[in-house]
Tab-separated table of C-alpha atoms (C1' of nucleotides) in Angstrom:
chain	number	residue	atom	x	y	z
A	1	MET	CA	-3.060	-25.635	-4.328
A	2	ALA	CA	-5.084	-23.805	-2.091
A	3	SER	CA	-6.004	-25.690	1.347
A	4	ALA	CA	-9.589	-25.636	2.704
A	5	ARG	CA	-8.423	-23.207	5.215
A	6	GLU	CA	-6.979	-20.864	3.034
A	7	THR	CA	-9.910	-20.603	0.675
A	8	GLU	CA	-12.088	-19.917	3.717
A	9	LEU	CA	-9.754	-17.417	5.386
A	10	LEU	CA	-9.679	-15.575	1.900
A	11	GLU	CA	-13.486	-15.427	1.697
A	12	ALA	CA	-13.494	-14.022	5.139
A	13	ALA	CA	-10.626	-11.422	4.157
A	14	TYR	CA	-12.460	-10.773	1.183
A	15	ARG	CA	-15.286	-10.028	3.316
A	16	TYR	CA	-13.399	-7.698	5.431
A	17	VAL	CA	-12.058	-5.439	2.812
A	18	LEU	CA	-15.120	-5.217	0.937
A	19	THR	CA	-16.196	-2.721	3.813
A	20	HIS	CA	-12.878	-1.720	5.191
A	21	GLY	CA	-11.162	-1.021	1.607
A	22	LEU	CA	-8.002	-2.424	0.441
A	23	ALA	CA	-5.476	0.386	0.680
A	24	ASP	CA	-4.784	1.127	4.769
A	25	VAL	CA	-5.399	-2.644	5.666
A	26	SER	CA	-3.254	-4.162	8.215
A	27	LEU	CA	-2.594	-7.783	9.214
A	28	ARG	CA	-3.340	-7.584	13.152
A	29	PRO	CA	-6.948	-5.902	12.633
A	30	LEU	CA	-7.750	-8.013	9.630
A	31	ALA	CA	-6.876	-11.119	11.548
A	32	ALA	CA	-8.753	-10.437	14.361
A	33	ALA	CA	-11.654	-9.361	12.545
A	34	ILE	CA	-11.974	-12.858	10.853
A	35	GLY	CA	-10.906	-14.719	13.822
A	36	SER	CA	-7.345	-15.623	12.731
A	37	SER	CA	-3.845	-14.662	13.743
A	38	THR	CA	-1.041	-12.732	11.610
A	39	ARG	CA	1.041	-15.994	12.030
A	40	VAL	CA	-1.711	-18.133	9.943
A	41	LEU	CA	-2.074	-15.355	7.538
A	42	LEU	CA	1.525	-14.971	6.799
A	43	TYR	CA	1.795	-18.868	6.602
A	44	LEU	CA	-0.607	-19.666	4.357
A	45	PHE	CA	-0.037	-16.520	1.960
A	46	GLY	CA	3.773	-15.971	2.419
A	47	SER	CA	3.334	-12.494	2.944
A	48	LYS	CA	0.970	-9.361	2.992
A	49	ASP	CA	1.577	-8.670	-0.581
A	50	GLY	CA	0.845	-12.472	-1.381
A	51	LEU	CA	-2.748	-11.789	0.595
A	52	VAL	CA	-3.375	-8.728	-1.323
A	53	LYS	CA	-2.507	-10.362	-4.486
A	54	ALA	CA	-4.984	-12.986	-3.660
A	55	LEU	CA	-7.754	-10.560	-2.581
A	56	LEU	CA	-7.174	-8.685	-5.643
A	57	ALA	CA	-7.635	-12.087	-7.790
A	58	ARG	CA	-10.702	-12.929	-5.817
A	59	ALA	CA	-12.070	-9.551	-6.612
A	60	ARG	CA	-11.403	-10.004	-10.149
A	61	ALA	CA	-13.018	-13.621	-10.164
A	62	ASP	CA	-16.097	-11.843	-9.128
A	63	GLU	CA	-16.026	-9.592	-11.959
A	64	LEU	CA	-15.091	-12.491	-14.545
A	65	ALA	CA	-17.928	-14.523	-13.357
A	66	LEU	CA	-20.212	-11.212	-13.900
A	67	LEU	CA	-19.031	-10.915	-17.420
A	68	ALA	CA	-19.479	-14.525	-18.145
A	69	ASP	CA	-23.017	-14.222	-16.952
A	70	ILE	CA	-24.094	-11.303	-18.791
A	71	GLY	CA	-23.026	-13.432	-22.077
A	72	THR	CA	-23.303	-11.924	-25.423
A	73	GLY	CA	-26.652	-11.420	-26.625
A	74	PRO	CA	-28.466	-7.785	-27.263
A	75	ASP	CA	-28.805	-4.813	-24.786
A	76	VAL	CA	-25.623	-5.884	-23.131
A	77	VAL	CA	-24.804	-2.135	-22.048
A	78	ALA	CA	-28.159	-1.991	-20.192
A	79	ARG	CA	-27.565	-5.202	-18.604
A	80	LEU	CA	-24.003	-4.338	-17.589
A	81	TRP	CA	-25.268	-1.134	-15.931
A	82	GLU	CA	-28.478	-2.615	-14.453
A	83	TRP	CA	-25.523	-4.896	-12.556
A	84	LEU	CA	-23.294	-2.212	-12.009
A	85	SER	CA	-26.267	0.174	-10.550
A	86	ALA	CA	-27.187	-2.071	-8.287
A	87	PRO	CA	-27.103	-1.092	-4.627
A	88	ALA	CA	-25.669	-4.751	-3.180
A	89	HIS	CA	-22.687	-4.220	-5.541
A	90	ARG	CA	-21.664	-1.039	-4.724
A	91	PRO	CA	-18.848	-2.303	-1.939
A	92	LEU	CA	-17.243	-4.478	-4.835
A	93	LEU	CA	-17.162	-1.540	-7.182
A	94	THR	CA	-15.831	0.556	-4.668
A	95	LEU	CA	-13.108	-1.716	-3.999
A	96	TRP	CA	-12.520	-1.902	-7.543
A	97	LEU	CA	-12.105	1.429	-8.060
A	98	GLU	CA	-9.725	1.572	-5.195
A	99	ALA	CA	-7.622	-1.309	-6.829
A	100	TYR	CA	-7.719	0.867	-9.998
A	101	ALA	CA	-6.412	3.777	-8.880
A	102	ARG	CA	-3.596	2.075	-6.844
A	103	SER	CA	-2.268	0.146	-9.549
A	104	LEU	CA	-1.905	3.567	-11.712
A	105	VAL	CA	-0.207	5.056	-8.541
A	106	GLU	CA	1.907	2.105	-7.877
A	107	PRO	CA	2.674	0.601	-11.001
A	108	ASN	CA	4.846	-1.973	-8.685
A	109	GLY	CA	3.917	-4.426	-6.272
A	110	PRO	CA	0.419	-6.629	-6.156
A	111	TRP	CA	-1.693	-4.381	-7.890
A	112	ALA	CA	0.362	-4.258	-10.824
A	113	GLY	CA	-1.727	-4.366	-14.279
A	114	PHE	CA	-5.214	-4.633	-12.431
A	115	ALA	CA	-6.488	-1.391	-14.149
A	116	ARG	CA	-5.107	-2.440	-17.380
A	117	ALA	CA	-6.703	-6.063	-17.237
A	118	THR	CA	-10.025	-4.902	-16.353
A	119	VAL	CA	-10.090	-2.787	-19.252
A	120	GLU	CA	-9.239	-5.687	-21.532
A	121	ASP	CA	-11.872	-7.786	-19.900
A	122	TRP	CA	-14.539	-5.518	-20.600
A	123	LEU	CA	-13.784	-4.485	-23.971
A	124	GLU	CA	-13.466	-8.113	-24.688
A	125	VAL	CA	-16.959	-8.541	-23.676
A	126	LEU	CA	-18.312	-5.571	-25.363
A	127	SER	CA	-16.358	-6.697	-28.637
A	128	SER	CA	-18.239	-10.104	-28.452
A	129	ALA	CA	-21.486	-8.423	-28.242
A	130	GLN	CA	-21.057	-6.655	-31.677
A	131	SER	CA	-21.973	-8.043	-35.269
A	132	GLU	CA	-19.144	-9.931	-36.692
A	133	GLU	CA	-18.798	-7.446	-39.625
A	134	VAL	CA	-18.425	-4.392	-37.162
A	135	ARG	CA	-16.325	-6.054	-34.873
A	136	ASP	CA	-13.157	-5.893	-36.483
A	137	THR	CA	-13.446	-2.364	-38.097
A	138	PRO	CA	-12.145	1.009	-36.294
A	139	ALA	CA	-15.677	2.011	-35.944
A	140	GLY	CA	-16.231	-1.214	-34.111
A	141	LEU	CA	-13.306	-0.641	-31.822
A	142	ALA	CA	-14.732	2.973	-31.166
A	143	ALA	CA	-18.204	2.196	-30.430
A	144	ARG	CA	-17.171	-0.345	-27.644
A	145	THR	CA	-14.304	2.057	-26.391
A	146	ARG	CA	-17.331	4.498	-26.228
A	147	GLU	CA	-19.594	2.543	-24.580
A	148	LEU	CA	-17.220	1.141	-21.987
A	149	ALA	CA	-16.467	4.574	-20.872
A	150	LEU	CA	-19.913	5.614	-20.532
A	151	LEU	CA	-20.758	2.799	-18.141
A	152	ARG	CA	-17.699	3.533	-16.037
A	153	GLY	CA	-17.952	7.234	-15.782
A	154	ALA	CA	-21.647	6.781	-14.852
A	155	LEU	CA	-20.074	4.330	-12.212
A	156	LEU	CA	-18.038	6.862	-11.157
A	157	ASP	CA	-20.625	9.358	-10.888
A	158	LEU	CA	-22.775	6.967	-9.216
A	159	LEU	CA	-20.398	5.787	-6.388
A	160	ALA	CA	-19.919	9.274	-5.600
A	161	THR	CA	-23.444	10.750	-5.658
A	162	GLY	CA	-25.588	7.657	-5.240
A	163	ASP	CA	-27.842	9.619	-7.375
A	164	GLU	CA	-29.378	6.738	-9.373
A	165	LYS	CA	-31.979	8.078	-11.034
A	166	ARG	CA	-30.037	10.919	-12.363
A	167	VAL	CA	-27.133	8.499	-13.720
A	168	SER	CA	-29.533	5.709	-14.782
A	169	ALA	CA	-31.761	8.417	-16.743
A	170	ALA	CA	-28.484	9.483	-18.571
A	171	LEU	CA	-27.662	5.898	-20.034
A	172	GLU	CA	-31.271	6.330	-21.867
B	1	MET	CA	-3.843	33.399	6.174
B	2	ALA	CA	-0.874	31.089	4.623
B	3	SER	CA	2.376	32.572	5.371
B	4	ALA	CA	4.860	32.833	2.159
B	5	ARG	CA	7.102	29.720	3.898
B	6	GLU	CA	3.764	27.824	4.009
B	7	THR	CA	2.862	28.358	0.286
B	8	GLU	CA	6.177	27.741	-0.726
B	9	LEU	CA	6.264	24.413	1.128
B	10	LEU	CA	2.648	23.510	-0.195
B	11	GLU	CA	3.658	23.787	-3.404
B	12	ALA	CA	7.140	22.016	-3.013
B	13	ALA	CA	4.896	19.420	-1.404
B	14	TYR	CA	2.362	19.475	-3.988
B	15	ARG	CA	5.197	18.608	-6.698
B	16	TYR	CA	6.125	15.749	-4.594
B	17	VAL	CA	2.888	13.779	-4.235
B	18	LEU	CA	2.540	14.475	-8.257
B	19	THR	CA	4.930	12.044	-8.845
B	20	HIS	CA	4.703	9.643	-5.561
B	21	GLY	CA	1.119	9.678	-5.134
B	22	LEU	CA	-1.003	10.729	-2.016
B	23	ALA	CA	-2.205	7.360	-0.218
B	24	ASP	CA	1.079	6.252	1.454
B	25	VAL	CA	2.954	9.367	1.571
B	26	SER	CA	4.403	9.848	5.312
B	27	LEU	CA	6.129	12.988	6.932
B	28	ARG	CA	9.677	11.801	7.011
B	29	PRO	CA	10.332	11.118	3.243
B	30	LEU	CA	8.331	14.125	2.321
B	31	ALA	CA	10.139	16.563	4.748
B	32	ALA	CA	13.504	15.558	3.322
B	33	ALA	CA	12.523	15.472	-0.148
B	34	ILE	CA	11.327	18.946	-0.346
B	35	GLY	CA	14.350	20.043	1.936
B	36	SER	CA	12.188	20.651	5.236
B	37	SER	CA	11.670	18.879	8.366
B	38	THR	CA	8.346	17.201	9.878
B	39	ARG	CA	8.605	19.661	12.671
B	40	VAL	CA	7.693	22.501	10.073
B	41	LEU	CA	5.331	20.706	8.286
B	42	LEU	CA	3.450	20.045	11.454
B	43	TYR	CA	3.929	23.610	12.581
B	44	LEU	CA	2.741	25.127	9.495
B	45	PHE	CA	-0.385	22.725	8.586
B	46	GLY	CA	-0.999	21.407	12.306
B	47	SER	CA	-1.098	17.615	11.179
B	48	LYS	CA	-0.752	15.491	8.758
B	49	ASP	CA	-4.554	15.730	8.024
B	50	GLY	CA	-4.233	19.321	7.587
B	51	LEU	CA	-1.312	18.875	5.165
B	52	VAL	CA	-3.418	16.474	3.061
B	53	LYS	CA	-6.425	18.759	3.220
B	54	ALA	CA	-4.397	21.686	1.869
B	55	LEU	CA	-2.702	19.393	-0.971
B	56	LEU	CA	-6.007	18.233	-2.020
B	57	ALA	CA	-7.670	22.018	-2.167
B	58	ARG	CA	-4.323	22.537	-3.865
B	59	ALA	CA	-5.368	19.994	-6.632
B	60	ARG	CA	-8.538	21.161	-6.759
B	61	ALA	CA	-7.345	24.519	-7.234
B	62	ASP	CA	-5.644	23.184	-10.165
B	63	GLU	CA	-8.821	21.821	-11.398
B	64	LEU	CA	-10.935	24.614	-10.819
B	65	ALA	CA	-8.659	26.998	-12.693
B	66	LEU	CA	-9.018	24.752	-15.603
B	67	LEU	CA	-12.523	24.706	-15.626
B	68	ALA	CA	-12.693	28.662	-15.552
B	69	ASP	CA	-10.197	28.577	-18.256
B	70	ILE	CA	-12.398	26.392	-20.790
B	71	GLY	CA	-15.169	28.774	-19.825
B	72	THR	CA	-18.325	27.905	-21.771
B	73	GLY	CA	-18.735	28.344	-25.529
B	74	PRO	CA	-19.518	25.576	-28.104
B	75	ASP	CA	-17.294	22.400	-28.003
B	76	VAL	CA	-16.802	22.496	-24.473
B	77	VAL	CA	-16.610	18.538	-24.251
B	78	ALA	CA	-13.732	18.322	-27.111
B	79	ARG	CA	-12.127	21.091	-25.297
B	80	LEU	CA	-12.075	19.520	-21.994
B	81	TRP	CA	-11.237	15.903	-23.320
B	82	GLU	CA	-7.919	17.670	-25.114
B	83	TRP	CA	-7.104	19.061	-21.767
B	84	LEU	CA	-7.526	15.880	-19.999
B	85	SER	CA	-5.571	13.756	-22.617
B	86	ALA	CA	-2.601	15.961	-22.639
B	87	PRO	CA	0.599	14.033	-21.368
B	88	ALA	CA	1.397	16.771	-19.225
B	89	HIS	CA	-1.320	16.533	-17.174
B	90	ARG	CA	-1.558	13.055	-16.429
B	91	PRO	CA	0.223	13.086	-13.092
B	92	LEU	CA	-2.409	15.592	-11.788
B	93	LEU	CA	-5.382	13.554	-13.150
B	94	THR	CA	-3.961	10.084	-11.430
B	95	LEU	CA	-3.682	12.047	-8.115
B	96	TRP	CA	-7.324	13.024	-9.079
B	97	LEU	CA	-8.436	9.521	-9.308
B	98	GLU	CA	-6.433	8.645	-6.199
B	99	ALA	CA	-8.170	11.132	-4.385
B	100	TYR	CA	-11.313	10.319	-5.664
B	101	ALA	CA	-11.370	6.733	-5.051
B	102	ARG	CA	-9.758	7.351	-1.244
B	103	SER	CA	-12.841	9.590	-0.939
B	104	LEU	CA	-15.252	6.814	-1.315
B	105	VAL	CA	-13.380	4.163	0.401
B	106	GLU	CA	-13.098	6.434	3.655
B	107	PRO	CA	-15.826	9.093	3.866
B	108	ASN	CA	-14.154	10.477	6.928
B	109	GLY	CA	-10.811	12.362	7.297
B	110	PRO	CA	-9.250	14.941	4.960
B	111	TRP	CA	-10.617	13.172	1.753
B	112	ALA	CA	-14.109	13.832	2.683
B	113	GLY	CA	-16.532	15.091	-0.013
B	114	PHE	CA	-13.821	15.144	-2.905
B	115	ALA	CA	-15.635	12.844	-5.266
B	116	ARG	CA	-19.030	14.482	-4.978
B	117	ALA	CA	-17.228	17.905	-5.249
B	118	THR	CA	-15.848	17.527	-8.531
B	119	VAL	CA	-19.061	15.679	-9.908
B	120	GLU	CA	-20.832	19.040	-8.908
B	121	ASP	CA	-17.726	21.073	-10.510
B	122	TRP	CA	-17.834	19.524	-13.570
B	123	LEU	CA	-21.632	19.251	-13.997
B	124	GLU	CA	-21.908	23.034	-13.382
B	125	VAL	CA	-19.638	23.525	-16.397
B	126	LEU	CA	-21.360	21.707	-18.613
B	127	SER	CA	-24.673	23.288	-17.625
B	128	SER	CA	-23.290	26.471	-18.288
B	129	ALA	CA	-22.428	25.370	-21.941
B	130	GLN	CA	-25.991	24.468	-22.720
B	131	SER	CA	-28.645	26.187	-24.402
B	132	GLU	CA	-31.128	28.285	-21.690
B	133	GLU	CA	-34.084	26.316	-22.934
B	134	VAL	CA	-32.302	23.151	-22.285
B	135	ARG	CA	-30.259	23.854	-19.235
B	136	ASP	CA	-33.339	23.420	-16.794
B	137	THR	CA	-35.047	20.319	-18.534
B	138	PRO	CA	-34.588	16.903	-17.473
B	139	ALA	CA	-33.091	16.260	-20.868
B	140	GLY	CA	-30.558	18.833	-20.243
B	141	LEU	CA	-29.515	17.218	-16.982
B	142	ALA	CA	-29.001	13.839	-18.544
B	143	ALA	CA	-27.332	15.155	-21.474
B	144	ARG	CA	-24.612	16.614	-19.208
B	145	THR	CA	-24.447	13.911	-17.136
B	146	ARG	CA	-24.122	11.852	-20.117
B	147	GLU	CA	-21.194	13.944	-21.319
B	148	LEU	CA	-19.374	13.877	-18.018
B	149	ALA	CA	-19.579	9.929	-17.693
B	150	LEU	CA	-18.048	9.870	-21.271
B	151	LEU	CA	-15.422	11.913	-20.327
B	152	ARG	CA	-14.471	10.462	-17.048
B	153	GLY	CA	-14.803	6.794	-18.561
B	154	ALA	CA	-12.514	7.875	-21.059
B	155	LEU	CA	-10.351	9.284	-18.787
B	156	LEU	CA	-10.152	6.083	-16.688
B	157	ASP	CA	-9.328	4.056	-19.722
B	158	LEU	CA	-6.605	6.307	-20.937
B	159	LEU	CA	-5.027	6.268	-17.714
B	160	ALA	CA	-4.796	2.637	-17.679
B	161	THR	CA	-3.954	1.659	-20.938
B	162	GLY	CA	-2.196	4.723	-22.463
B	163	ASP	CA	-3.665	4.256	-25.752
B	164	GLU	CA	-4.587	7.673	-26.585
B	165	LYS	CA	-5.416	6.927	-30.148
B	166	ARG	CA	-8.453	4.484	-29.404
B	167	VAL	CA	-9.558	6.451	-26.946
B	168	SER	CA	-9.708	10.005	-28.466
B	169	ALA	CA	-11.371	8.024	-31.633
B	170	ALA	CA	-13.907	6.426	-29.409
B	171	LEU	CA	-14.968	10.475	-28.288
B	172	GLU	CA	-15.337	11.535	-32.462
C	1	DC	C1'	1.863	-46.487	17.729
C	2	DT	C1'	4.433	-43.531	15.109
C	3	DC	C1'	5.468	-40.105	11.928
C	4	DC	C1'	4.224	-36.380	9.090
C	5	DC	C1'	2.317	-32.421	8.022
C	6	DA	C1'	-1.508	-28.633	7.999
C	7	DC	C1'	-1.912	-25.349	11.139
C	8	DT	C1'	-1.687	-22.150	15.140
C	9	DG	C1'	0.088	-19.389	19.620
C	10	DA	C1'	3.110	-16.287	21.762
C	11	DC	C1'	6.270	-13.196	21.729
C	12	DA	C1'	10.164	-10.157	19.986
C	13	DC	C1'	12.821	-7.948	16.290
C	14	DG	C1'	13.756	-3.607	13.967
C	15	DA	C1'	11.510	-0.032	11.241
C	16	DC	C1'	8.542	3.102	10.303
C	17	DT	C1'	4.386	6.227	11.976
C	18	DG	C1'	2.295	10.964	13.471
C	19	DT	C1'	3.156	13.901	17.271
C	20	DT	C1'	5.309	16.489	21.258
C	21	DT	C1'	8.634	18.580	24.346
C	22	DC	C1'	12.416	21.743	24.694
C	23	DA	C1'	15.431	24.164	22.668
C	24	DG	C1'	16.874	27.753	19.744
C	25	DT	C1'	17.719	31.555	16.067
C	26	DA	C1'	16.788	35.338	13.062
C	27	DA	C1'	14.114	39.212	11.670
C	28	DT	C1'	10.351	42.606	12.946
C	29	DG	C1'	7.781	46.245	15.745
C	30	DC	C1'	7.719	49.360	19.237
D	1	DG	C1'	17.374	47.816	23.011
D	2	DC	C1'	13.897	44.919	23.988
D	3	DA	C1'	10.173	41.881	23.300
D	4	DT	C1'	7.517	39.373	20.320
D	5	DT	C1'	6.688	36.834	16.189
D	6	DA	C1'	7.769	33.466	12.751
D	7	DC	C1'	10.345	29.583	11.902
D	8	DT	C1'	13.716	25.374	12.778
D	9	DG	C1'	16.732	21.718	14.815
D	10	DA	C1'	17.313	17.430	17.872
D	11	DA	C1'	15.787	13.932	20.376
D	12	DA	C1'	11.990	11.369	22.441
D	13	DC	C1'	7.500	9.444	22.889
D	14	DA	C1'	3.827	5.814	22.379
D	15	DG	C1'	2.065	3.123	18.977
D	16	DT	C1'	2.087	0.320	14.698
D	17	DC	C1'	4.006	-2.096	11.096
D	18	DG	C1'	5.343	-6.417	8.437
D	19	DT	C1'	7.730	-10.489	9.738
D	20	DG	C1'	11.100	-14.157	11.955
D	21	DT	C1'	11.788	-17.441	16.088
D	22	DC	C1'	10.694	-21.385	18.607
D	23	DA	C1'	7.280	-23.917	20.157
D	24	DG	C1'	3.725	-26.545	20.069
D	25	DT	C1'	-1.030	-28.480	18.453
D	26	DG	C1'	-4.308	-32.104	16.372
D	27	DG	C1'	-5.619	-35.450	13.002
D	28	DG	C1'	-4.531	-38.614	9.370
D	29	DA	C1'	-1.545	-42.318	6.917
D	30	DG	C1'	1.985	-45.850	7.255
DNA sequence: CTCCCACTGACACGACTGTTTCAGTAATGC
DNA sequence: GCATTACTGAAACAGTCGTGTCAGTGGGAG
């Protein structure tokens, strides 16, 4: 489906939005930065919304790859936090938060459903890390919802303050 | 400092951004919606950034009023969650999240410091609700950081899914 | 060689952006 | 009455936005 040139430019654009944000990106500066032109971006992705959608999907692919990598096993929460708090992942997570907020404000457009999708993705991972006799109980649902809240609230704090010591200590 | 007309228009603009979001607001549609003109908004607030800054401060005033209202006492977390999960407050909280994310992506401009400021505001409230012998210990800091993370993570979940039953159950 | 197709460059279109200029009006203080 | 102050209207500014048009490239397949 996607040509070689398309994925190549998508990767370059992805690197660009990781540092510039997705909210007020515009075609001309983006094209100039990645050595392309608006004409080509429009040709390959159909429209700006198409490009944004592709970028969002690209970001989500990173996220899903992580979740698959973490797998199930014990200490999922600790290992997830280790990944979330890694300084190298901060641009990606800032972008993630931006897309999350945007999808709430503007339920239409390319952002649609992004926030809800990630909640489900993560809940499922946390679910598969639970013991079988707990997984399908209300208590199990509450437990993984709480774990998810803890991780994401801590992430919010970390992204704002950068105070990794305090936030990591709060997660035991 | 602020004239009567200025606060009147600020309130109207605040009501407008609560439903339309702050990210891609522009002067002409906003002015038309609140029965004013770009000329007047610019006259009163100096620039668009000035207006955005005033709106952000207005939103923060709502937040601080809440925190003062909650006070200290026991069960702060429960009472905070009660407020956070109230359907009536959802537009405000969506706006809050939007400003939070934006201030991380774009550390300059009128958004600057918004995220960090709210972290500190809330931590202080949670701090003053702790017993005196715990407040100044590392364990106390970790405890309130964890409480804050739990509340905000739960809020993220709630805003995305609207599943108040599940999220509230997760907070005991 | 020829045809086709993925890709690209230059440019213009209309709409919209924040801001400025110049002009008023209405009320207030002296 | 007069001047000052607070506010408002209309129009234009230069710039950027996403997108469309028309014209090419280059290379691989038949």
